[in-house]
Coordinates of C-alpha atoms and ligand atoms in Angstrom, one line a residue:
X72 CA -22.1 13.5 30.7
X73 CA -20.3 13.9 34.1
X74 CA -21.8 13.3 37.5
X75 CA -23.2 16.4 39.3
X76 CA -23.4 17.5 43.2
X77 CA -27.1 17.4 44.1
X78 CA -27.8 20.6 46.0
X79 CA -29.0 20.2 49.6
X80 CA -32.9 19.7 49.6
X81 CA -33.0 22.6 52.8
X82 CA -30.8 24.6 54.0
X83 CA -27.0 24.7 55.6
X84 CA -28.9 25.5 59.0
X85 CA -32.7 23.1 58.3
X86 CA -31.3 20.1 60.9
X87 CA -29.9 21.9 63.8
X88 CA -29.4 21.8 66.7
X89 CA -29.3 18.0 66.3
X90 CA -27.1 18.2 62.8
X91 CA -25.2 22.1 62.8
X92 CA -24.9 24.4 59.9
X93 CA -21.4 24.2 59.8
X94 CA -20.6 20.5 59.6
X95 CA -23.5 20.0 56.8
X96 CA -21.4 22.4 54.7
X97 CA -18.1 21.1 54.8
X98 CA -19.6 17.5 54.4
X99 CA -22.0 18.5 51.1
X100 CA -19.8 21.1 49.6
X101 CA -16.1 19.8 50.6
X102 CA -16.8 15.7 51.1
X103 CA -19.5 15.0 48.9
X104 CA -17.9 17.2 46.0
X105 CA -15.1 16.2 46.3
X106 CA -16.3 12.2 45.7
X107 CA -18.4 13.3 42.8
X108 CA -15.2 15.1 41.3
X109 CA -13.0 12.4 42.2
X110 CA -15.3 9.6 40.1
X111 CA -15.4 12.2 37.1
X112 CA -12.0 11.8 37.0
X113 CA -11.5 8.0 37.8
X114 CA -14.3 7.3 34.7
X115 CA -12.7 10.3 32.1
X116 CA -12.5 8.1 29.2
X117 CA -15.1 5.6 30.0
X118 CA -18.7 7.0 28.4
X119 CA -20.3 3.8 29.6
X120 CA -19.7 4.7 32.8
X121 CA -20.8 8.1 32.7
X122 CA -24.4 7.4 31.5
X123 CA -24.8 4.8 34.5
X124 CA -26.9 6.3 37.3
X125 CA -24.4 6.0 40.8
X126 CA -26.4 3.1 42.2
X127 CA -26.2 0.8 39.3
X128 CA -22.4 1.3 38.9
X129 CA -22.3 0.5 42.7
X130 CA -24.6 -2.9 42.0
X131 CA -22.1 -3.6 38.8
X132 CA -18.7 -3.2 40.0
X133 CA -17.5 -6.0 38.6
X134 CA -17.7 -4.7 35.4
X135 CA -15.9 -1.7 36.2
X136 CA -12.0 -1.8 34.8
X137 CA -9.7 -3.4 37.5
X138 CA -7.6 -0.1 37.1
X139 CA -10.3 1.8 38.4
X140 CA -12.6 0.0 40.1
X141 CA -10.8 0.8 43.6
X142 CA -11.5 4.3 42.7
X143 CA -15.1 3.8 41.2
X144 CA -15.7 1.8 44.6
X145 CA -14.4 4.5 46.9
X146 CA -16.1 7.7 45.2
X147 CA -18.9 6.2 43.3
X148 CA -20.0 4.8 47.1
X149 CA -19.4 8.0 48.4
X150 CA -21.9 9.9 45.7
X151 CA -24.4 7.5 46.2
X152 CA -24.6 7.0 49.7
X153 CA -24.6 10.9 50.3
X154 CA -26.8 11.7 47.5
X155 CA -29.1 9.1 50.0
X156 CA -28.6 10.3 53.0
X157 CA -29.2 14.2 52.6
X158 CA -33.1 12.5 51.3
X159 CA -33.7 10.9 54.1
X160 CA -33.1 13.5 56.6
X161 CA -35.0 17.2 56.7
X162 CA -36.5 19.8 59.7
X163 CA -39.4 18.9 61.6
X164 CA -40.3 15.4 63.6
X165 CA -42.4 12.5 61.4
X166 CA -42.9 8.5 61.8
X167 CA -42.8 5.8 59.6
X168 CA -46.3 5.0 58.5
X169 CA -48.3 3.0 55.7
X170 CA -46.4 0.4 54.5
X171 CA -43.3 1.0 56.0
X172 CA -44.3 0.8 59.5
X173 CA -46.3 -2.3 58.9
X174 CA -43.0 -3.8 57.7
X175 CA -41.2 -2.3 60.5
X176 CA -43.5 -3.7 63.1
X177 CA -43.2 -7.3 61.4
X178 CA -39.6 -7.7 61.2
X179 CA -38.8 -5.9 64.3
X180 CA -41.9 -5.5 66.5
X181 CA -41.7 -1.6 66.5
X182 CA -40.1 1.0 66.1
X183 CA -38.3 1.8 69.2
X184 CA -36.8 -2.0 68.6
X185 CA -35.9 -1.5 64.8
X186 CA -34.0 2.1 66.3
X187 CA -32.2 0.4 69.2
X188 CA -30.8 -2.3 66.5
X189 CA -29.9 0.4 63.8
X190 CA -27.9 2.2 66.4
X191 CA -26.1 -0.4 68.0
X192 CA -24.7 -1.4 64.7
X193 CA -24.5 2.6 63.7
X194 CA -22.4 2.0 66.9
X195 CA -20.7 -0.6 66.2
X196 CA -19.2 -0.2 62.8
X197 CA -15.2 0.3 63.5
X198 CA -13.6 3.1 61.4
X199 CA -15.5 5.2 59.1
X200 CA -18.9 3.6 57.2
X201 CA -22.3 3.6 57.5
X202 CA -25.3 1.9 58.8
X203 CA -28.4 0.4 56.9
X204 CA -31.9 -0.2 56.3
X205 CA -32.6 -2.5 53.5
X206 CA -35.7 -3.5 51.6
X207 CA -36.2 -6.9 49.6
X208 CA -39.0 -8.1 48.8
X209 CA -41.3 -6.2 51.4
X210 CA -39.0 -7.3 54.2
X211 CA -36.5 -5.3 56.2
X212 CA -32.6 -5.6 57.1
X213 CA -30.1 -4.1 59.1
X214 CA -26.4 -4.1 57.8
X215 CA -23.2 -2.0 58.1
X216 CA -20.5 -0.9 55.9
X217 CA -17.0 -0.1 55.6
X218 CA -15.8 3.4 54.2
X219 CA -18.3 4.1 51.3
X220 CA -19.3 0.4 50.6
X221 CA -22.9 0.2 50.3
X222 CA -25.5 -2.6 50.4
X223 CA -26.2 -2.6 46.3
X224 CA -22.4 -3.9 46.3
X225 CA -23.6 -6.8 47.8
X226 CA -20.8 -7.9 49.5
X227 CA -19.7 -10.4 52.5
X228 CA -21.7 -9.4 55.2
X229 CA -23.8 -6.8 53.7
X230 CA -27.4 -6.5 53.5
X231 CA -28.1 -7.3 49.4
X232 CA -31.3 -5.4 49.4
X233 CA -32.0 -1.7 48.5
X234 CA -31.4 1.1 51.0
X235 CA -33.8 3.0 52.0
X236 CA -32.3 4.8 55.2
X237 CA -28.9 5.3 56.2
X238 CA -26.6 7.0 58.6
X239 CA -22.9 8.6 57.5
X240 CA -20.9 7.6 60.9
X241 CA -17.5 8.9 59.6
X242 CA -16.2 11.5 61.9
X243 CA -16.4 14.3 59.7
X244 CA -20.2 13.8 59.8
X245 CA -20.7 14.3 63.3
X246 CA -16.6 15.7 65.0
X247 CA -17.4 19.5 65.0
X248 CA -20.4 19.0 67.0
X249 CA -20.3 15.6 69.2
X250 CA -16.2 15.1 69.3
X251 CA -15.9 11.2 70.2
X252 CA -19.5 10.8 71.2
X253 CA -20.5 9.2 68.5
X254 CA -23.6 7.4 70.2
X255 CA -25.1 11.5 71.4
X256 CA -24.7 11.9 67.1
X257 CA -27.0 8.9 66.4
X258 CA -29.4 9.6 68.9
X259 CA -29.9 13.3 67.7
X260 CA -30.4 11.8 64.0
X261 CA -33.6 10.2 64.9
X262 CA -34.9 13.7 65.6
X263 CA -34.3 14.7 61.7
X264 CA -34.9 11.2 59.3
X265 CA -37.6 12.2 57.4
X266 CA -40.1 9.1 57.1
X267 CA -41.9 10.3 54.3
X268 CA -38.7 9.5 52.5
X269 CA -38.1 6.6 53.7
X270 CA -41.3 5.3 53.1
X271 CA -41.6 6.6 49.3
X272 CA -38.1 4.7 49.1
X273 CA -39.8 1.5 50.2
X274 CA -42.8 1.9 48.0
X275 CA -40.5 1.9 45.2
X276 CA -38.2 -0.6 46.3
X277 CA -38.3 -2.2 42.7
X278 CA -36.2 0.8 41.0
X279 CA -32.6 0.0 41.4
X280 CA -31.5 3.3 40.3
X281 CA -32.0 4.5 44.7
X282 CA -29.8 8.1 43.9
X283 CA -32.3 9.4 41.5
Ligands
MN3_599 MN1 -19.8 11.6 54.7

């Protein structure tokens, strides 16, 4: 058992003009491949590993061996956080509702208060990473992470709950299309996060196993 690219859930072309046809390509076929290919290889030998879903070796990488676990880190982060991300985006406009949005509205007062946080740290976070919104226990964070760190590593600084939105903000998710403006990329993005995913990911905030 080896881990598999997930196809795309629409099509090269679904998020444009905000996200373009071209970039979505080269980042699922070229950058996300090439994580899941390079974990296969890091965890050859290890068949423990291999029957781990990508979030749980992410929430247990202390167990990994010290020879690999750089490599685990690096490119079992970078399946899992894609494998997120290309679920919580699609076509067409939607809003958080149910029990999302009443969270939402609790820890941040709205929505147009929870976006402006989430995209100054999007922003914010020097170099390549992400940004993150985090469940625990019905309540909401906001966190950011280096390279393909993610919050279920639970480290320094990082939100320790369960992601349930997040934003690549490594140039080669947004260069062919914004260049340096990285701020014009996160703006467009609101335009394609799909809340029905977001909000089934908070429902079910008690599976760890978030890439499934
Ligand atoms: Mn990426």
């Amino acid at each position: 058992m080896t881990f598999t690219l997930p196809d795309l859930p629409y099509s090269f072309d679904a998020l444009e003009p905000f996200i373009d046809a071209r970039t979505m390509e080269i980042h699922h076929d070229k950058h996300h491949a090439g994580y899941v290919a390079k974990l296969n290889a890091a965890i050859e030998g290890h068949a423990d590993l291999a029957e781990m879903c990508p979030g749980t070796i992410c929430s247990n990488l202390e167990k990994v061996p010290e020879n690999i676990r750089t490599a685990v880190r690096n490119n079992g982060g970078g399946h899992f956080n894609h494998s997120v991300f290309w679920k919580v985006m699609g076509p067409g406009s939607s809003e958080p509702t149910g029990a999302l949005a009443s969270a939402i509205d609790a820890t941040f007062g709205d929505l147009a208060s929870m976006k402006k946080q989430f995209a100054a740290a999007a922003a914010t976070r020097f170099g390549s990473g992400w940004a993150w919104l985090c469940a625990s226990g019905g309540s909401l964070s906001i966190c950011t992470t280096a390279n393909q760190d993610n919050p279920l590593m639970c480290l320094d600084g990082y939100c320790c709950g369960t992601p349930i939105l997040c934003l690549d903000v490594w140039e080669h998710a947004y260069y062919l299309n914004y260049q340096n403006r990285r701020p014009d990329y996160i703006e467009a993005w609101w335009n394609v996060v799909n809340w029905d995913a977001v909000g089934e990911r908070f429902d079910k905030t008690a599976c760890c196993c978030g890439a499934s």
